[in-house]
Coordinates of C-alpha atoms and ligand atoms in Angstrom, one line a residue:
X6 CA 116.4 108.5 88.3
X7 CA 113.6 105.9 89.7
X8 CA 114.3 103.9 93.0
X9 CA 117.9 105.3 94.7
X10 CA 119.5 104.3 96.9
X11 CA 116.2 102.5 98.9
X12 CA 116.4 99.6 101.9
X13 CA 113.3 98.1 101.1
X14 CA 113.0 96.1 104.5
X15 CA 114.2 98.8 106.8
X16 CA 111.4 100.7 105.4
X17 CA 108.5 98.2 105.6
X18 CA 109.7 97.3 109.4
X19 CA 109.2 101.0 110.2
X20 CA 105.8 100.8 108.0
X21 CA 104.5 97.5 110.0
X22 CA 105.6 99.5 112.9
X23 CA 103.9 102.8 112.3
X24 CA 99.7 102.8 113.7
X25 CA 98.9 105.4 110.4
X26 CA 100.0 102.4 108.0
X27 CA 97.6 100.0 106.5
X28 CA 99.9 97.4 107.4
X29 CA 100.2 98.2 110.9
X30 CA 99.1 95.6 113.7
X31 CA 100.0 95.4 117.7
X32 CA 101.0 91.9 116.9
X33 CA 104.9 91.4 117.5
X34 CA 105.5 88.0 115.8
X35 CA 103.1 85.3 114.7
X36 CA 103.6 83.0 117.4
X37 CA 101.2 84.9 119.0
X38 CA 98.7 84.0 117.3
X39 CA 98.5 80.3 117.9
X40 CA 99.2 78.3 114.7
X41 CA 100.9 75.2 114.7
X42 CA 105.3 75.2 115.4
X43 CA 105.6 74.3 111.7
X44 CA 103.4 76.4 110.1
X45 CA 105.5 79.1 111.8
X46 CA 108.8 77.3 110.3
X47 CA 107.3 77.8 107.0
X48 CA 106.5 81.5 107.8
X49 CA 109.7 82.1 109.3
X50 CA 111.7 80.5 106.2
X51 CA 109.5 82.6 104.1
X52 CA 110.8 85.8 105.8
X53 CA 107.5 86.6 106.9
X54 CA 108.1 87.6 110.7
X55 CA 105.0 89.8 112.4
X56 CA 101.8 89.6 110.6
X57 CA 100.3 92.5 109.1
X58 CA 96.9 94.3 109.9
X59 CA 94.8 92.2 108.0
X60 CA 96.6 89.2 109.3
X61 CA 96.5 90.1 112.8
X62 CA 92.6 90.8 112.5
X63 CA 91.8 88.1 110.6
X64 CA 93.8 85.2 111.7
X65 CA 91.6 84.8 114.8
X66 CA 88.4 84.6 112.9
X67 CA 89.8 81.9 110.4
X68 CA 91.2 79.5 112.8
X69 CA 88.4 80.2 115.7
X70 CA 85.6 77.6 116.3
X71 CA 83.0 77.1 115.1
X72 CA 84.1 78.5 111.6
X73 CA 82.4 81.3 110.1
X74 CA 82.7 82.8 106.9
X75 CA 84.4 86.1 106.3
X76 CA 84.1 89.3 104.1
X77 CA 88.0 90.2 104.2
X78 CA 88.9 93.3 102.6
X79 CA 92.2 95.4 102.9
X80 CA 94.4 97.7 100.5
X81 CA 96.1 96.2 97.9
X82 CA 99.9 94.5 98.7
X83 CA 98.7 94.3 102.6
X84 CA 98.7 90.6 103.0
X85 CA 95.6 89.2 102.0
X86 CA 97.2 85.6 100.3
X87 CA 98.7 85.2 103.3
X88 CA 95.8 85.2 105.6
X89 CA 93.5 83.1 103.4
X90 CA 96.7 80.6 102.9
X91 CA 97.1 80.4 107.0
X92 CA 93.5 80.1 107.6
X93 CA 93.1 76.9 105.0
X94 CA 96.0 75.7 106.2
X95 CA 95.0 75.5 110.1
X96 CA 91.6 73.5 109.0
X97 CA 92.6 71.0 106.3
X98 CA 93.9 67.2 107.5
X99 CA 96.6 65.2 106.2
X100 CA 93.7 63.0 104.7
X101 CA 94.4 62.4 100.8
X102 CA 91.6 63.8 99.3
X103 CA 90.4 67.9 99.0
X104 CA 89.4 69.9 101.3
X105 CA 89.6 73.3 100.3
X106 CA 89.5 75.2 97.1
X107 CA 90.5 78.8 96.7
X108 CA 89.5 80.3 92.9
X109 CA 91.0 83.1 91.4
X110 CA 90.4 85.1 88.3
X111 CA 93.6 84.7 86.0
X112 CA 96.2 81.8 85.0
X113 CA 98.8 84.3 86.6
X114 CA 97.6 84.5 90.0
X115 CA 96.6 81.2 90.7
X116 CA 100.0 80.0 89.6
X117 CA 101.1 83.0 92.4
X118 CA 99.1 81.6 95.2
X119 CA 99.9 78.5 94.4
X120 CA 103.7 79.1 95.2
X121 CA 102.8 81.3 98.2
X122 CA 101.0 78.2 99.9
X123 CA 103.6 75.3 98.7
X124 CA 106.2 77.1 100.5
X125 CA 103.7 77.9 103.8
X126 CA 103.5 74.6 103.8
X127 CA 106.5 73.5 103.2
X128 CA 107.0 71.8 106.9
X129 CA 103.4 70.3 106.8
X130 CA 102.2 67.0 105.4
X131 CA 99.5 69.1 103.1
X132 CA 99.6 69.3 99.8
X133 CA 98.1 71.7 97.0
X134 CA 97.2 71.1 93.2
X135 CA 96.6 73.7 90.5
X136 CA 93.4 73.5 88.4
X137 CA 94.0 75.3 85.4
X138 CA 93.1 75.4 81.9
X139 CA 95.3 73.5 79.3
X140 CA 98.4 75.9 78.4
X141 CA 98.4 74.8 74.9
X142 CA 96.4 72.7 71.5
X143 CA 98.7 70.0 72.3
X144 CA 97.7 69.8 76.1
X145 CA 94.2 69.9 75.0
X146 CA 94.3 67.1 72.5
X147 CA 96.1 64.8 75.7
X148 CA 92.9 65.4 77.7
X149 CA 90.9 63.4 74.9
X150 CA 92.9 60.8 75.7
X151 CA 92.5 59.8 79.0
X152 CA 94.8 56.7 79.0
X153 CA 98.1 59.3 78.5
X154 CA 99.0 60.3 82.0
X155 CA 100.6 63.8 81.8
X156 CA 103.2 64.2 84.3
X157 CA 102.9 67.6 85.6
X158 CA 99.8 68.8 87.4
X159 CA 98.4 71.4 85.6
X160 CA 96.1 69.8 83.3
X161 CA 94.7 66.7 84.5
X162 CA 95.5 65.0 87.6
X163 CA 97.0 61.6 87.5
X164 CA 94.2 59.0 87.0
X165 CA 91.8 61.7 87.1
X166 CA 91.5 61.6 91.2
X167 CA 93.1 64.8 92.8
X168 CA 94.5 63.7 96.1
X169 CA 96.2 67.0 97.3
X170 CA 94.3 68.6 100.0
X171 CA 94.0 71.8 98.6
X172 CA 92.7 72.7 95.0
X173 CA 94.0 76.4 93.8
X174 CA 92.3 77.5 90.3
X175 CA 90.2 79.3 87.9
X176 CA 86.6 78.9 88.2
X177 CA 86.1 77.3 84.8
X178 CA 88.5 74.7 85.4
X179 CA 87.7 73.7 89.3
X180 CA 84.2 73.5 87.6
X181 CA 85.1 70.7 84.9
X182 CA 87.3 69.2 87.8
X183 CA 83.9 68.8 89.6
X184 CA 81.8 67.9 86.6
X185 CA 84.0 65.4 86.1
X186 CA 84.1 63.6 89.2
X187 CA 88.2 64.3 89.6
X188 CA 86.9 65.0 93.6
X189 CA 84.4 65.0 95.6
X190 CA 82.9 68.0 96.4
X191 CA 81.1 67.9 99.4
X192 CA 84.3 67.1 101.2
X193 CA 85.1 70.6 100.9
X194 CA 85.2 72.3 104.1
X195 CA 86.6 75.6 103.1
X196 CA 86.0 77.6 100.0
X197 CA 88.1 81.1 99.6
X198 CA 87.0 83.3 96.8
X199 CA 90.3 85.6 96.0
X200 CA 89.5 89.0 94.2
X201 CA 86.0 88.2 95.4
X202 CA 84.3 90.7 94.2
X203 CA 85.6 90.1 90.6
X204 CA 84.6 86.4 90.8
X205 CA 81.1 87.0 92.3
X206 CA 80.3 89.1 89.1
X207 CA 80.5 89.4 85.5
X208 CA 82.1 85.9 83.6
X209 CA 82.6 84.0 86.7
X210 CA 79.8 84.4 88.6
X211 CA 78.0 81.3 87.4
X212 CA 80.6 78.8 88.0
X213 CA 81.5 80.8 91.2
X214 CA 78.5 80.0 92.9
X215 CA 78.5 76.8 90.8
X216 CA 81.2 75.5 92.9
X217 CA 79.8 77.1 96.1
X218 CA 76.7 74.8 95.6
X219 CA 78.5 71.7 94.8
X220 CA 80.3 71.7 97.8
X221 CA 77.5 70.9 100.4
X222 CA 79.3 70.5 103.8
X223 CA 81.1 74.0 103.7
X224 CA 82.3 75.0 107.0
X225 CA 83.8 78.1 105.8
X226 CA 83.4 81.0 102.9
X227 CA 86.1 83.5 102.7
X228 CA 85.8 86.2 100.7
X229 CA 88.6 88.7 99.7
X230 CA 89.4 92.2 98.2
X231 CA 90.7 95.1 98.1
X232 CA 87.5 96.3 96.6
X233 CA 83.9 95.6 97.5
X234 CA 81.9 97.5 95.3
X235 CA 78.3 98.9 96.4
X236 CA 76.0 96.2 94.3
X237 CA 78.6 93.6 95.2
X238 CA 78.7 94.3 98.5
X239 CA 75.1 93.0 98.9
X240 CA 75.4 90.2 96.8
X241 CA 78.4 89.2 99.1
X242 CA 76.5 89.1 101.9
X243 CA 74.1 86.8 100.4
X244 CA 76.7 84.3 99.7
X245 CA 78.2 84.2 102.9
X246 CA 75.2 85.2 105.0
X247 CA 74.4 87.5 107.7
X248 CA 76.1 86.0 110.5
X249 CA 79.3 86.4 108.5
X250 CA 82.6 88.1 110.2
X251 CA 83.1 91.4 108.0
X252 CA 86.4 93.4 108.2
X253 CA 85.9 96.4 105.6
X254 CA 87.8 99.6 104.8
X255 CA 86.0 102.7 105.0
X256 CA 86.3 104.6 101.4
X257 CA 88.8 106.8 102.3
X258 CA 91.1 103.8 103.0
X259 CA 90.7 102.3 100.1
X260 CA 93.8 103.5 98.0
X261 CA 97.9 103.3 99.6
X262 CA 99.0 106.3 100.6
X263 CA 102.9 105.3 99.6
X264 CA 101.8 105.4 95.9
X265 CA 102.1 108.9 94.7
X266 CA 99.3 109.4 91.9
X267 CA 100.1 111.2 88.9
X268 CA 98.0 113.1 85.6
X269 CA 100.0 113.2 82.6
X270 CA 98.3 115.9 80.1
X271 CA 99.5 114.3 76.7
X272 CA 97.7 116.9 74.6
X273 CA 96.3 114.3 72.1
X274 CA 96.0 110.5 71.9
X275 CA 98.9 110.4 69.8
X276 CA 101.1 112.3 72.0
X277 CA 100.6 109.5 74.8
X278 CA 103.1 107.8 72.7
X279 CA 105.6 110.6 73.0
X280 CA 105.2 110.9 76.7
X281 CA 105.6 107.0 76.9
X282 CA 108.9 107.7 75.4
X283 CA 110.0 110.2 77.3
X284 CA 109.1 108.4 80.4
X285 CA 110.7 105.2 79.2
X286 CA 113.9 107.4 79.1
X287 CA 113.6 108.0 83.2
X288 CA 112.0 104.5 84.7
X289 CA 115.4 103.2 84.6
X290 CA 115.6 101.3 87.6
X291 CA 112.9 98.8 88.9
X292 CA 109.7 97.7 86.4
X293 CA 106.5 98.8 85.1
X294 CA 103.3 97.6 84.0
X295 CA 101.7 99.9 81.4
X296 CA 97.8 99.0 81.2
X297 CA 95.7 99.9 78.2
X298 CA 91.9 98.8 78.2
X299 CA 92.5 96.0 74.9
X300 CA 93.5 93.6 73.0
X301 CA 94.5 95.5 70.0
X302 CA 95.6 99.0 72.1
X303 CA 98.2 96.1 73.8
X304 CA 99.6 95.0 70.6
X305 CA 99.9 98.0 68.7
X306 CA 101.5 100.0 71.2
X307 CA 103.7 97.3 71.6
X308 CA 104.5 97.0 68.0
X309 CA 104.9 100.6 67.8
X310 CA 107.6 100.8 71.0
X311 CA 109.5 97.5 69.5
X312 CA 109.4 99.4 66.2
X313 CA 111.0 102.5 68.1
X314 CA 113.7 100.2 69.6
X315 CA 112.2 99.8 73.5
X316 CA 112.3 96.7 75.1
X317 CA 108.7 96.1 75.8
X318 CA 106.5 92.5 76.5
X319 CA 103.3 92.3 76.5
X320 CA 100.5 90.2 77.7
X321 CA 97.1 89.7 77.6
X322 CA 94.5 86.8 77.9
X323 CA 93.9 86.1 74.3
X324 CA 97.9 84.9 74.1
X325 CA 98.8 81.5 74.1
X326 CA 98.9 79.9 78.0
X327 CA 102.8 78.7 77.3
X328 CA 103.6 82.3 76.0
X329 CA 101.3 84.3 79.0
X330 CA 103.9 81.6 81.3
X331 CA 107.0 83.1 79.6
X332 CA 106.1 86.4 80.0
X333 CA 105.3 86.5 82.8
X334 CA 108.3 84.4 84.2
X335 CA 111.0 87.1 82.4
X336 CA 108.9 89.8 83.9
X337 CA 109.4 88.3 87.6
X338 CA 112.8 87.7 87.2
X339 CA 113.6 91.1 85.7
X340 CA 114.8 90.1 82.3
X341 CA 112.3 92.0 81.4
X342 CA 111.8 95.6 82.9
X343 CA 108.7 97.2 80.8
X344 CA 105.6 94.9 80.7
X345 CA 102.4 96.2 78.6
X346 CA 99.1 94.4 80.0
X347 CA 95.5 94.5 79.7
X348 CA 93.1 94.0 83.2
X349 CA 94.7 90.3 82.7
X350 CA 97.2 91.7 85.1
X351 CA 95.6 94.3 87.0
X352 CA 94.3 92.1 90.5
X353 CA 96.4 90.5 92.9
X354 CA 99.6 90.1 90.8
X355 CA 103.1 91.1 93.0
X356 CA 106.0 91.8 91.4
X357 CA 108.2 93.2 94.4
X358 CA 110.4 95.7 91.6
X359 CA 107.5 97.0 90.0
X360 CA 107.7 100.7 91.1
X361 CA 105.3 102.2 88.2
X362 CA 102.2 101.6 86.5
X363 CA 101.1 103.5 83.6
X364 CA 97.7 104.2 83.0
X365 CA 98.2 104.8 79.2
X366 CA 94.2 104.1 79.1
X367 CA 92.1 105.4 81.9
X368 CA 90.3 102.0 83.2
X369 CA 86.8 101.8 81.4
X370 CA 83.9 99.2 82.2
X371 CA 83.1 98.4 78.9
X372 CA 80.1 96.7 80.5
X373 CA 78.4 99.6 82.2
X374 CA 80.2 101.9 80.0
X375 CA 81.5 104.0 82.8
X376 CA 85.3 104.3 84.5
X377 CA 86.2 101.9 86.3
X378 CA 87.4 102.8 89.5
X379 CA 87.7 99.1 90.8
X380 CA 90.0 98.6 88.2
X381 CA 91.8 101.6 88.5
X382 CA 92.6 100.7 92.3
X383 CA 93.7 97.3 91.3
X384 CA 96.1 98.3 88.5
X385 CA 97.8 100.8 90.2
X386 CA 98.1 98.4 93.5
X387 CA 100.6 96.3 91.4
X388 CA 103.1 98.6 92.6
X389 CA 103.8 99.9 96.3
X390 CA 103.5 96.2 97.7
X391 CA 103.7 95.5 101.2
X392 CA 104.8 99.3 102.5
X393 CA 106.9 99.8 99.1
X394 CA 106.9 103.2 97.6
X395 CA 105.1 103.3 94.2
X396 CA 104.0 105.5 91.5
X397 CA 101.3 105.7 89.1
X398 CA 101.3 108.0 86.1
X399 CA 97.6 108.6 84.5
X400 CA 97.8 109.6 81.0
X401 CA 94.8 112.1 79.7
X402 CA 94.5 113.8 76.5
X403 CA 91.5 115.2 75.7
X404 CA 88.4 116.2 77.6
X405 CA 86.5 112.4 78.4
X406 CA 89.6 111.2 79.5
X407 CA 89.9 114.2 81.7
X408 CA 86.1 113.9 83.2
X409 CA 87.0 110.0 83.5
X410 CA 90.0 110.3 85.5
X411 CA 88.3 112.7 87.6
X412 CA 85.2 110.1 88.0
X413 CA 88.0 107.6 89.0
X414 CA 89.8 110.3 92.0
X415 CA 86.3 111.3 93.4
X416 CA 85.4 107.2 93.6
X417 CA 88.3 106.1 95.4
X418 CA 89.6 109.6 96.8
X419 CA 92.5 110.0 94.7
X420 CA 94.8 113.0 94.6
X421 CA 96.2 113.5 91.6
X422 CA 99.7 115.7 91.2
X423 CA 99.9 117.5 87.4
X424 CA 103.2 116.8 85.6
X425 CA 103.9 118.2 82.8
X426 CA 105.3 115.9 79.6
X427 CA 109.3 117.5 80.1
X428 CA 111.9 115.0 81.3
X429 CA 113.7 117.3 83.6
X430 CA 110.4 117.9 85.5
X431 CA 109.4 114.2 85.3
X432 CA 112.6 113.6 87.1
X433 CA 112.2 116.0 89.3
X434 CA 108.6 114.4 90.4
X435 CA 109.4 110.9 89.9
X436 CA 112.0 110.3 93.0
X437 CA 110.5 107.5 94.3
Ligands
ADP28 P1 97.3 91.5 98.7 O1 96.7 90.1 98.3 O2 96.8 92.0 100.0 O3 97.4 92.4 97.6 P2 99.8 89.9 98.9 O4 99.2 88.8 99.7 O5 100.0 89.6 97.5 O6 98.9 91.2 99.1 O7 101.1 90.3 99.7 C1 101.9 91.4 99.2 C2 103.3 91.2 99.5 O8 103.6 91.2 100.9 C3 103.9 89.8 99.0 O9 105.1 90.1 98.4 C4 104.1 89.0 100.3 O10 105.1 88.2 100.2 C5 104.4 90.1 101.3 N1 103.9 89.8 102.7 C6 102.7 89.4 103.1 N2 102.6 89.2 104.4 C7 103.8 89.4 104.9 C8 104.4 89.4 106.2 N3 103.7 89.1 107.3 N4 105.7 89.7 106.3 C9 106.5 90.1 105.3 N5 106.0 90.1 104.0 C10 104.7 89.8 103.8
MG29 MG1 95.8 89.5 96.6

């Protein structure tokens, strides 16, 4: 069975500990690294003791004057929230108005970040305020009508003037905040760009840099990933310029060791199904994402499990905001085990039980019609978090999912392990 008998926090104490981990730093405890007593209380009450690699390495560049922006990448489930949360957090004032903004790609994750900096901050005067998009057609009929003041923050803020310090949100929406005068912009010192790569390209790209031009009295541009590809790479360095602090992984580095890589040879597309049952059968204990490459793949094979009698959710962006909220909120706190998920949920989300992901479709860039091997490091960095022991299956079943899959291991030097579709030897592999 999946998991035994495991203590979690022994293990990532001996992981932090341990120079060949990509969590390792000489660090012994925060305190040495200068922040403010009750930043440290809020640290400490989070259970977050000794930094981690990327922590220890970049802290000193955040907070160190005068600021300078940073390329910031590390493996995935290293830390990186974290560091960007400490370093806004050491520059903003108790003035009421915004003075840093950090956009992310999905709903899900900003609502994450948000949590992880409310309870940083818990001890500090600072505030934070999520920009997203309305959750449902009721929401968005209330922000006709400017005279109804909602009550929680999501949406609009309260007589449309945003006094938090901090601003945590999609693109789009931090866009229409600044279009529509909710704050002004050029009080903006710092400006973090989570998943960076992902927001300097494709769909967000213009109001990306957008926002990075309305705010003309930036101190500071953090960017950070656990992928920089090659073309982005460049264009990174544009945004933050040449003179910018850059902490990067060599390519080897790039995926976690502690997640065990698996190919799954279903024998047809069809037969993916069967091996999703007989798996289903052995990830007893923890949770797993299962990502397919659409819409449609995500309901169907949702439809089809349910029909089969599985316990499956699914998500993906085209769902309702309110229902992408529930999902995800059952999925966090376990009541559900078995989550099926487009890209929606492939960066930055952590789920501490998920143990698995499922590549039931090999990641494909529909846009440069290629595999994705960004993607593919992403999704499978939803499990393994923080030192945590993970595993990700890859289903192929006929010869281009093969050559894909092979495209993906040679981009991000993956080792894949064959298992065949029998339950006795998936047990046998699958001891976490
Ligand atoms: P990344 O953005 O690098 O993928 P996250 O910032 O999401 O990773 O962090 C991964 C997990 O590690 C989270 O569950 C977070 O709470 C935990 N974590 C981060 N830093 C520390 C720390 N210094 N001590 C203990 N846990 C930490
Ligand atoms: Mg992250």
């Amino acid at each position: 069975m999946l998991g035994g008998n495991i203590n979690w926090d022994t293990e990532i104490q001996v992981e932090i500990n341990d120079p060949n981990s990509p969590l390792y730093s000489k660090c012994s405890d925060f305190k040495e690294l200068n922040l403010p007593k009750n930043l440290i209380k809020g640290l400490d009450a989070m259970g977050y003791f000794k930094p981690s690699y990327i922590q220890e390495t970049t802290l000193p560049m955040l907070t160190s004057n005068p600021p300078r922006n940073l390329i910031a990448q590390s493996q995935s489930g290293t830390g990186k929230t974290a560091a960007f949360c400490l370093g806004i957090l050491t520059r903003v004032t108790d003035a009421s108005y915004p003075q840093a903004i950090c956009v992310s790609p999905t709903r899900e994750l900003t609502d994450q970040t948000y949590n992880v900096i409310k309870m940083m901050a818990k001890y500090l005067t600072v505030q934070s305020v999520l920009a997203l998009p309305s959750v449902s057609r009721r929401d968005f009929f209330l922000l006709l009508l400017p005279e109804l003041r909602l009550k929680h923050n999501t949406l609009v803020p309260r007589d449309h003037k945003v006094r938090e310090q901090v601003i945590i949100g999609t693109a789009g929406t931090i866009q229409m905040w600044i279009s529509k005068k909710f704050f002004d912009p050029s009080k903006i010192i710092i400006l973090v760009f989570d998943e960076a790569d992902q927001m300097l390209i494709g769909s967000s790209r213009i109001d990306s840099m957008k926002i990075k031009s309305k705010c003309t009295r930036l101190q500071q541009v953090l960017l950070f990933s656990a992928t920089f590809g090659e073309e982005v790479c460049e264009f990174a360095s544009d945004v933050v310029g040449k003179s910018a602090n850059r902490v990067l992984l060599k390519p080897k580095e790039i995926t976690v060791k502690k997640i065990r890589q698996y190919r799954m040879d279903c024998g047809s597309s069809n037969g993916r199904f069967q091996a999703l049952k007989i798996l289903y059968e052995c990830l007893t204990l923890g949770s797993v994402i299962i990502f397919v490459n659409t819409t449609e793949a995500a309901q169907s094979l949702a439809r089809r499990m349910s029909e089969e009698g599985h316990a499956v959710s699914v998500i993906y962006g085209k769902l309702e905001g309110l229902e992408r909220k529930r999902v995800m909120q059952q999925f966090r706190t376990g009541q559900t085990r078995v989550l099926i998920s487009t890209n929606l949920l492939a960066r930055g989300i952590d789920v501490e039980h998920v143990n698995v992901v499922i590549n039931y479709d090999i990641p494909w860039d529909y846009e440069l019609r290629k595999p994705d091997p960004e993607n593919y490091v992403h999704r499978i960095g939803r499990c393994g978090r923080f030192g945590r022991r993970g595993l990700a299956i890859n289903f192929v079943y006929d010869q281009k999912s093969k050559e894909d899959l092979e495209e993906i291991c040679r981009c991000t030097n993956s080792q894949m392990i064959d298992v065949p579709m029998d339950d006795e030897e998936i047990e046998r592999h699958m001891q976490l």
